[in-house]
Coordinates of C-alpha atoms in Angstrom, one line a residue:
M289 CA -10.7 -7.4 -22.1
N290 CA -10.6 -11.2 -19.6
F291 CA -12.5 -12.2 -17.8
V292 CA -11.7 -10.7 -14.3
Q293 CA -11.7 -7.3 -16.0
E294 CA -15.2 -8.0 -17.5
T295 CA -17.0 -9.3 -14.4
V296 CA -14.7 -6.7 -12.7
K297 CA -16.5 -4.7 -14.7
Q298 CA -20.0 -5.8 -14.5
I299 CA -19.6 -5.8 -10.6
L300 CA -18.4 -1.4 -10.8
D301 CA -21.5 -0.5 -12.7
G302 CA -23.9 -3.0 -10.5
V303 CA -22.9 -1.1 -7.7
E304 CA -23.0 2.3 -9.3
R305 CA -26.2 2.2 -10.4
E306 CA -28.4 -0.5 -8.1
G307 CA -26.6 0.2 -4.7
V308 CA -27.3 -2.3 -1.7
A309 CA -29.4 -4.2 -3.2
K310 CA -26.5 -5.7 -6.1
I311 CA -24.3 -5.2 -2.7
L312 CA -26.5 -7.5 -1.4
S313 CA -27.2 -9.7 -4.5
Y314 CA -22.7 -10.4 -5.3
T315 CA -22.5 -11.0 -1.8
R316 CA -25.2 -13.7 -1.7
Q317 CA -23.9 -14.8 -5.3
F318 CA -20.0 -14.5 -4.7
D319 CA -20.0 -15.8 -0.3
G320 CA -23.3 -17.5 -0.1
V321 CA -23.6 -15.1 2.5
E322 CA -28.0 -13.8 2.6
L323 CA -27.6 -9.8 4.4
D324 CA -30.3 -7.8 5.5
P325 CA -29.3 -4.2 4.9
G326 CA -28.9 -3.4 8.7
Q327 CA -26.2 -6.7 8.2
I328 CA -24.0 -4.6 5.5
L329 CA -22.5 -2.3 8.4
V330 CA -21.0 -2.5 11.7
S331 CA -19.8 0.5 14.5
V332 CA -16.3 -1.3 15.8
D333 CA -17.5 1.3 19.0
S334 CA -20.5 -0.9 19.5
L335 CA -18.3 -4.4 19.2
P336 CA -17.7 -5.9 22.5
V337 CA -14.4 -5.7 24.1
P338 CA -13.2 -10.2 22.9
A339 CA -11.8 -12.6 25.4
V340 CA -8.3 -12.7 23.6
P341 CA -5.9 -15.7 24.9
P342 CA -2.3 -14.2 26.1
A343 CA -0.2 -14.7 23.6
A344 CA -2.9 -13.5 20.4
K345 CA -2.8 -10.1 22.0
E346 CA 0.8 -9.9 23.8
A347 CA 1.6 -10.3 20.3
V348 CA -0.8 -7.7 18.5
D349 CA 0.2 -5.3 20.5
F350 CA 3.5 -6.3 20.1
A351 CA 3.3 -5.5 16.2
C352 CA 1.1 -2.0 16.6
E353 CA 3.7 0.0 18.6
Q354 CA 6.2 -1.2 16.4
I355 CA 4.0 0.1 13.4
R356 CA 3.1 3.3 15.2
M357 CA 6.6 3.9 16.0
F358 CA 8.1 3.4 12.4
H359 CA 5.2 4.9 10.8
Q360 CA 5.6 8.2 13.7
A361 CA 9.7 8.4 13.5
T362 CA 9.0 8.3 9.3
K363 CA 6.1 11.1 9.1
P364 CA 7.6 13.9 6.1
E365 CA 6.8 17.3 7.8
T366 CA 2.4 19.0 7.2
V367 CA 4.0 22.4 6.0
I368 CA 7.9 23.1 4.6
S369 CA 7.9 27.0 4.0
V370 CA 10.1 29.0 2.6
D371 CA 10.3 32.9 1.5
P372 CA 12.9 33.4 -1.2
V373 CA 12.7 36.4 -0.9
P374 CA 9.9 39.9 0.8
G375 CA 6.7 39.1 -0.4
L376 CA 6.6 36.4 -1.3
H377 CA 5.7 32.7 0.5
L378 CA 5.4 29.2 -0.5
E379 CA 4.2 26.2 1.1
E380 CA 3.8 22.4 0.6
R381 CA 1.3 21.1 3.0
L382 CA 0.6 18.3 3.8
I383 CA -2.7 16.7 4.2
P384 CA -4.6 13.7 5.9
L385 CA -7.2 12.2 4.1
Q386 CA -10.6 12.2 5.3
R387 CA -12.8 9.1 4.7
V388 CA -10.4 6.2 4.3
G389 CA -11.2 2.1 3.1
L390 CA -9.0 -0.5 3.9
Y391 CA -9.9 -3.9 2.5
V392 CA -8.5 -6.8 4.2
P393 CA -8.8 -10.0 3.2
N394 CA -10.2 -13.5 4.6
G395 CA -9.8 -16.2 4.5
Q396 CA -9.6 -19.5 6.8
Y397 CA -7.1 -17.2 9.4
P398 CA -8.1 -13.8 9.8
L399 CA -4.9 -11.7 8.7
I400 CA -4.7 -9.7 11.3
S401 CA -1.2 -8.1 10.3
S402 CA -2.8 -7.1 7.1
L403 CA -5.3 -4.8 9.0
L404 CA -2.5 -3.7 11.0
M405 CA -0.2 -2.4 8.3
T406 CA -2.9 -0.7 6.5
A407 CA -4.6 1.3 9.3
I408 CA -2.4 2.0 11.5
P409 CA 0.3 4.3 9.0
A410 CA -3.1 5.5 8.1
T411 CA -4.2 7.3 10.9
V412 CA -0.5 7.3 11.9
A413 CA -0.9 10.4 8.9
G414 CA -4.1 11.7 10.0
V415 CA -6.6 10.1 8.8
E416 CA -10.3 10.8 11.2
N417 CA -12.1 8.4 9.3
L418 CA -11.5 4.5 8.9
S419 CA -14.2 2.1 8.0
V420 CA -12.6 -1.4 6.3
A421 CA -14.6 -4.3 4.7
I422 CA -13.8 -7.9 5.3
A423 CA -16.1 -10.7 3.6
P424 CA -18.3 -11.9 5.4
K425 CA -19.0 -15.8 7.1
M426 CA -20.8 -17.3 8.5
P427 CA -21.6 -17.2 11.6
L428 CA -21.8 -13.4 10.9
D429 CA -20.1 -12.4 14.4
L430 CA -16.7 -11.4 14.0
D431 CA -13.9 -13.7 15.2
P432 CA -12.4 -12.8 18.1
L433 CA -9.1 -11.6 17.3
W434 CA -10.7 -9.2 14.6
I435 CA -11.6 -7.6 17.0
Y436 CA -9.5 -6.7 18.4
A437 CA -7.4 -5.0 16.7
L438 CA -10.5 -3.2 14.7
K439 CA -10.4 -1.8 18.3
A440 CA -6.2 -1.1 18.9
T441 CA -6.6 0.4 15.3
N442 CA -8.6 3.1 15.1
V443 CA -11.3 1.3 13.5
K444 CA -14.6 3.0 12.3
T445 CA -16.8 1.1 10.9
V446 CA -16.5 -2.4 9.1
L447 CA -17.8 -3.9 5.8
R448 CA -19.3 -6.9 5.8
V449 CA -18.9 -7.0 2.1
G450 CA -15.7 -9.1 0.6
G451 CA -14.3 -8.9 -3.6
A452 CA -14.7 -6.1 -6.3
Q453 CA -18.5 -6.1 -5.1
G454 CA -16.9 -4.2 -0.9
V455 CA -14.4 -2.4 -3.3
A456 CA -16.3 -0.6 -4.8
A457 CA -19.1 0.0 -2.2
M458 CA -16.3 2.1 -0.3
A459 CA -15.8 4.3 -3.0
Y460 CA -18.9 4.5 -4.5
G461 CA -21.0 4.2 -0.8
F462 CA -24.3 3.4 -0.4
E463 CA -27.7 5.1 2.4
G464 CA -25.9 4.8 5.6
F465 CA -22.2 4.9 4.2
D466 CA -20.4 7.7 2.6
P467 CA -17.9 7.0 -0.4
V468 CA -13.9 6.6 1.1
E469 CA -11.6 9.0 -1.0
L470 CA -9.0 6.3 -0.5
I471 CA -8.8 2.5 -1.1
A472 CA -5.6 0.4 0.8
G473 CA -4.9 -3.1 0.9
P474 CA -4.5 -6.4 -0.6
G475 CA -6.7 -9.0 -2.5
N476 CA -6.9 -11.7 -4.7
Q477 CA -7.4 -10.7 -8.4
F478 CA -10.2 -9.6 -8.5
V479 CA -9.9 -7.1 -6.7
A480 CA -6.9 -5.3 -7.6
E481 CA -8.5 -5.2 -10.8
A482 CA -11.3 -2.7 -9.0
K483 CA -9.0 -0.8 -7.2
N484 CA -7.0 0.1 -10.5
E485 CA -10.6 -0.1 -12.5
L486 CA -12.0 2.7 -10.1
F487 CA -8.9 4.2 -9.5
R488 CA -9.0 5.0 -13.6
R489 CA -12.0 6.3 -13.5
G490 CA -11.1 8.6 -10.6
I491 CA -13.5 8.1 -8.8
V492 CA -10.9 7.2 -5.7
G493 CA -7.3 6.5 -4.9
I494 CA -5.3 3.4 -4.7
D495 CA -2.4 2.4 -2.9
V496 CA -0.1 0.1 -4.0
I497 CA -1.1 -1.7 -7.8
A498 CA -1.0 -5.3 -6.8
G499 CA -0.3 -8.2 -7.9
P500 CA 1.5 -11.6 -7.3
S501 CA 3.5 -11.7 -4.2
E502 CA 7.2 -11.7 -5.1
V503 CA 11.1 -12.2 -3.1
L504 CA 14.4 -12.0 -4.5
V505 CA 17.0 -13.6 -2.6
I506 CA 20.7 -13.0 -3.6
A507 CA 23.2 -15.2 -1.4
G508 CA 27.3 -15.5 -2.1
D509 CA 29.0 -18.3 -0.2
L510 CA 26.6 -19.5 2.8
T511 CA 27.0 -20.8 5.9
S512 CA 25.0 -23.7 7.3
P513 CA 21.9 -21.5 9.1
E514 CA 22.1 -19.3 6.3
I515 CA 21.2 -21.6 4.5
E516 CA 18.2 -23.3 7.1
T517 CA 16.9 -19.3 6.6
A518 CA 17.2 -18.7 2.5
A519 CA 15.1 -22.3 2.5
L520 CA 12.8 -21.2 4.8
D521 CA 13.2 -17.8 3.1
L522 CA 11.7 -19.2 0.1
L523 CA 8.9 -21.1 1.2
A524 CA 7.5 -18.4 3.3
Q525 CA 6.7 -16.6 0.0
A526 CA 5.7 -19.0 -2.1
E527 CA 3.5 -20.5 0.2
H528 CA 0.7 -17.8 -0.6
A529 CA -0.3 -18.6 -3.5
A530 CA 0.2 -19.9 -6.7
D531 CA 0.9 -17.7 -8.8
T532 CA 3.7 -16.1 -6.8
H533 CA 7.2 -16.3 -7.2
A534 CA 10.5 -17.1 -5.7
Y535 CA 13.8 -16.2 -7.3
F536 CA 17.0 -17.4 -5.2
V537 CA 20.2 -15.6 -7.7
S538 CA 23.7 -16.9 -6.2
W539 CA 27.5 -16.8 -7.8
S540 CA 28.0 -19.8 -5.6
Q541 CA 27.0 -23.6 -7.2
K542 CA 27.4 -24.8 -4.1
S543 CA 24.9 -22.7 -2.6
V544 CA 22.0 -22.5 -5.3
S545 CA 22.3 -27.2 -4.5
M546 CA 22.5 -26.6 -1.2
V547 CA 19.4 -24.3 -0.7
Q548 CA 17.3 -26.5 -3.4
N549 CA 17.6 -29.4 -1.3
R550 CA 17.0 -27.5 2.0
V551 CA 13.7 -27.0 0.1
Q552 CA 13.2 -29.9 -1.1
Q553 CA 12.9 -32.0 2.3
W554 CA 11.4 -29.4 4.6
V555 CA 8.2 -28.9 1.5
K556 CA 8.8 -33.5 1.1
D557 CA 5.7 -33.6 3.7
Y558 CA 3.9 -30.0 3.0
D559 CA 0.3 -30.5 0.9
G560 CA -0.2 -27.0 0.6
I561 CA -0.4 -24.4 -2.9
L562 CA 3.2 -23.2 -3.5
G563 CA 4.3 -20.8 -5.8
Q564 CA 6.5 -20.9 -8.8
I565 CA 10.8 -20.9 -6.8
D566 CA 13.4 -19.8 -9.9
W567 CA 17.1 -20.6 -9.7
I568 CA 19.3 -18.2 -11.2
F569 CA 23.2 -18.9 -11.0
V570 CA 25.6 -15.6 -12.3
S571 CA 29.0 -15.0 -12.6
G572 CA 29.2 -12.9 -9.3
P573 CA 28.2 -9.9 -8.0
E574 CA 27.6 -7.8 -10.3
E575 CA 25.5 -9.8 -12.2
A576 CA 23.1 -10.5 -8.9
L577 CA 22.7 -7.2 -8.8
K578 CA 21.4 -6.4 -12.4
V579 CA 19.0 -9.3 -12.5
A580 CA 16.9 -7.8 -9.1
H581 CA 16.9 -4.5 -10.8
R582 CA 15.3 -5.7 -13.7
I583 CA 13.1 -8.0 -11.5
A584 CA 12.3 -5.2 -9.0
P585 CA 10.8 -7.5 -6.6
E586 CA 8.0 -6.8 -3.6
H587 CA 10.8 -8.4 -1.4
L588 CA 15.3 -8.8 -2.0
S589 CA 16.5 -10.5 0.9
L590 CA 20.7 -10.1 0.7
T591 CA 21.9 -12.8 3.2
G592 CA 26.1 -13.6 3.3
P593 CA 28.4 -11.9 3.3
E594 CA 28.5 -9.7 0.9
A595 CA 25.1 -8.2 2.5
E596 CA 25.6 -5.0 4.1
E597 CA 28.0 -4.2 1.1
L598 CA 25.3 -4.5 -1.6
A599 CA 23.0 -3.2 0.2
P600 CA 23.4 0.7 -0.7
R601 CA 23.6 -0.5 -4.5
I602 CA 20.1 -2.0 -3.9
K603 CA 17.8 1.1 -5.7
S604 CA 14.7 -1.2 -7.7
A605 CA 12.4 -3.3 -4.6
G606 CA 9.7 -3.1 -2.5
A607 CA 11.6 -3.3 0.4
L608 CA 14.9 -4.7 1.5
F609 CA 16.5 -7.6 3.5
V610 CA 19.7 -7.2 4.8
G611 CA 20.8 -10.3 7.2
R612 CA 19.9 -13.9 7.6
L613 CA 18.0 -12.8 10.4
A614 CA 16.1 -10.2 8.5
G615 CA 13.5 -12.9 6.5
Q616 CA 10.6 -11.3 5.3
A617 CA 7.7 -12.6 7.6
L618 CA 9.6 -10.5 9.5
G619 CA 8.9 -7.4 7.7
D620 CA 4.9 -9.2 7.3
Y621 CA 4.3 -8.9 11.2
A622 CA 6.2 -7.1 12.9
A623 CA 9.8 -4.8 12.1
G624 CA 7.7 -1.8 11.7
P625 CA 7.4 -1.1 8.2
S626 CA 4.4 -2.2 5.7
H627 CA 4.0 -4.5 4.0
V628 CA 2.0 -3.9 1.4
L629 CA 4.4 -3.6 -1.3
P630 CA 4.7 -2.9 -4.9
T631 CA 4.5 -6.1 -7.3
G632 CA 5.1 -6.4 -11.5
G633 CA 8.5 -5.1 -11.6
T634 CA 6.2 -1.4 -10.1
G635 CA 9.7 -1.1 -7.3
R636 CA 11.2 0.4 -10.3
F637 CA 9.3 3.5 -10.0
S638 CA 7.3 3.2 -6.4
G639 CA 7.7 2.5 -3.0
G640 CA 5.1 0.7 -0.1
L641 CA 2.8 2.2 1.8
A642 CA 2.9 4.8 4.2
T643 CA 2.1 7.5 5.4
R644 CA 2.6 9.9 2.4
T645 CA 0.3 6.6 1.7
F646 CA -2.9 8.8 3.1
M647 CA -2.1 12.4 2.4
R648 CA -1.8 14.6 0.1
R649 CA 0.4 17.4 -1.5
M650 CA -1.5 20.5 -1.6
S651 CA 0.8 24.5 -2.8
V652 CA 0.3 27.6 -1.8
I653 CA 1.5 30.6 -2.8
A654 CA 1.0 34.4 -0.7
A655 CA 2.3 37.5 -2.4
D656 CA 2.0 40.8 -1.1
D657 CA 3.1 43.9 -2.2
R658 CA 7.6 43.2 -2.0
L659 CA 7.3 40.9 -4.5
P660 CA 9.9 42.1 -6.1
D661 CA 9.2 43.0 -10.3
E662 CA 11.3 40.7 -11.6
Y663 CA 8.7 38.1 -10.7
L664 CA 5.7 39.2 -12.6
N665 CA 7.7 40.2 -15.8
A666 CA 8.9 36.7 -16.2
G667 CA 6.2 35.5 -16.2
K668 CA 3.9 38.2 -18.4
V669 CA 7.8 37.7 -21.0
L670 CA 6.8 33.8 -20.8
A671 CA 3.0 33.7 -21.6
S672 CA 4.0 36.0 -24.6
L673 CA 5.6 33.1 -25.9
E674 CA 3.3 30.3 -25.1
G675 CA 0.0 33.3 -26.6
L676 CA -1.9 33.5 -23.8
K677 CA -3.4 36.2 -23.6
F678 CA -4.9 36.6 -20.8
H679 CA -2.5 35.2 -18.3
E680 CA -0.6 37.6 -20.0
Q681 CA -2.5 40.9 -18.7
S682 CA -2.6 39.1 -15.4
L683 CA 1.0 40.1 -15.2
K684 CA 0.0 43.0 -16.5
T685 CA -2.2 44.1 -14.7
R686 CA -0.8 43.5 -11.4
L687 CA 3.0 44.9 -12.7
Q688 CA 0.4 48.7 -12.7
Q689 CA -1.5 47.5 -9.5
K690 CA 2.0 47.8 -8.1
S691 CA 3.4 51.3 -9.2
S692 CA 0.3 53.3 -9.2
P693 CA -1.7 51.6 -5.9
R694 CA -4.2 54.1 -7.0
Y695 CA -4.4 52.5 -11.1
Q696 CA -8.2 51.7 -12.7
P697 CA -8.5 49.6 -16.0

């Protein structure tokens, strides 16, 4: 068990055992904020409508509209029914979760997009009770942009608790707050480990296994505008954190050199933290596709003349961006699909956050006396082959009841 895992385990166990007392203690220890018990929960309805700059309001409203539109369009049917024969009715139902907790980082700037990209899909899915954990700052008043976005996304409650303790508070609940059924949203390594550990314990569902952010750009011969946007796509991903990873994969040595030069020019006067950028030269598009499948990045960008031709062949990525104008920053904010995506190669077997994330499947099997005997007979034989006596007998009894309504055991 490494340092992060050990620390998170202690936090989760502490919140589970001691509730509010530990929540307040960890908030004091990790965030340097002293809270009273009554300051943990904030009802969004009780917050005054904030004054927000018109440009910010317009941008939030536009993003909300696009995200809502996409998720309404892609929401799956909630009931799919099949009647294979008279007497047998089958259904698959998608049922919205009732209580969902969202984690939204609260760093130097309010990450409004992370709230929109989780809360709106949950609301479209039919979740009625949405709560958000946000690390507290002094003064305790929420940024007006936070309040505006919270009201725009149907969030009911804010927890002034961040980090692993915020995740634990939502999962285990405490006085005045019932546990949630699923936790979604990005966070640092402690937040990610808390979500994973709570899922392993069977306490709560989670959206995706989140790790350091990634982008992989595939390109052949590029024009000057494409060189510029490719360089900025790499840097836009690298600026997330020191552990982010960007890859430029190309069969054009000229494109590699020119994008490298443009990146160097952009960062010359940049004093922030940047993640790693790897430059991968390949023999052609086929090898580029193999590299992409092996890495299965969070974001995969296709640019250059081959972009549309290669797009249908991409099978392993959290999200695919096709064409010069489709940078991942567009997907991060205003295109519509959620930017909460699988990382660390998990795009090979999982997808990003969507309405389905906030719904659970339930099968329904209904049968009456018209049910053909073949169904019961087949089950009876299979139960016998598996040595399950009472499975076999339960089906045998139903066959007898069907043939003789007055059957008595």
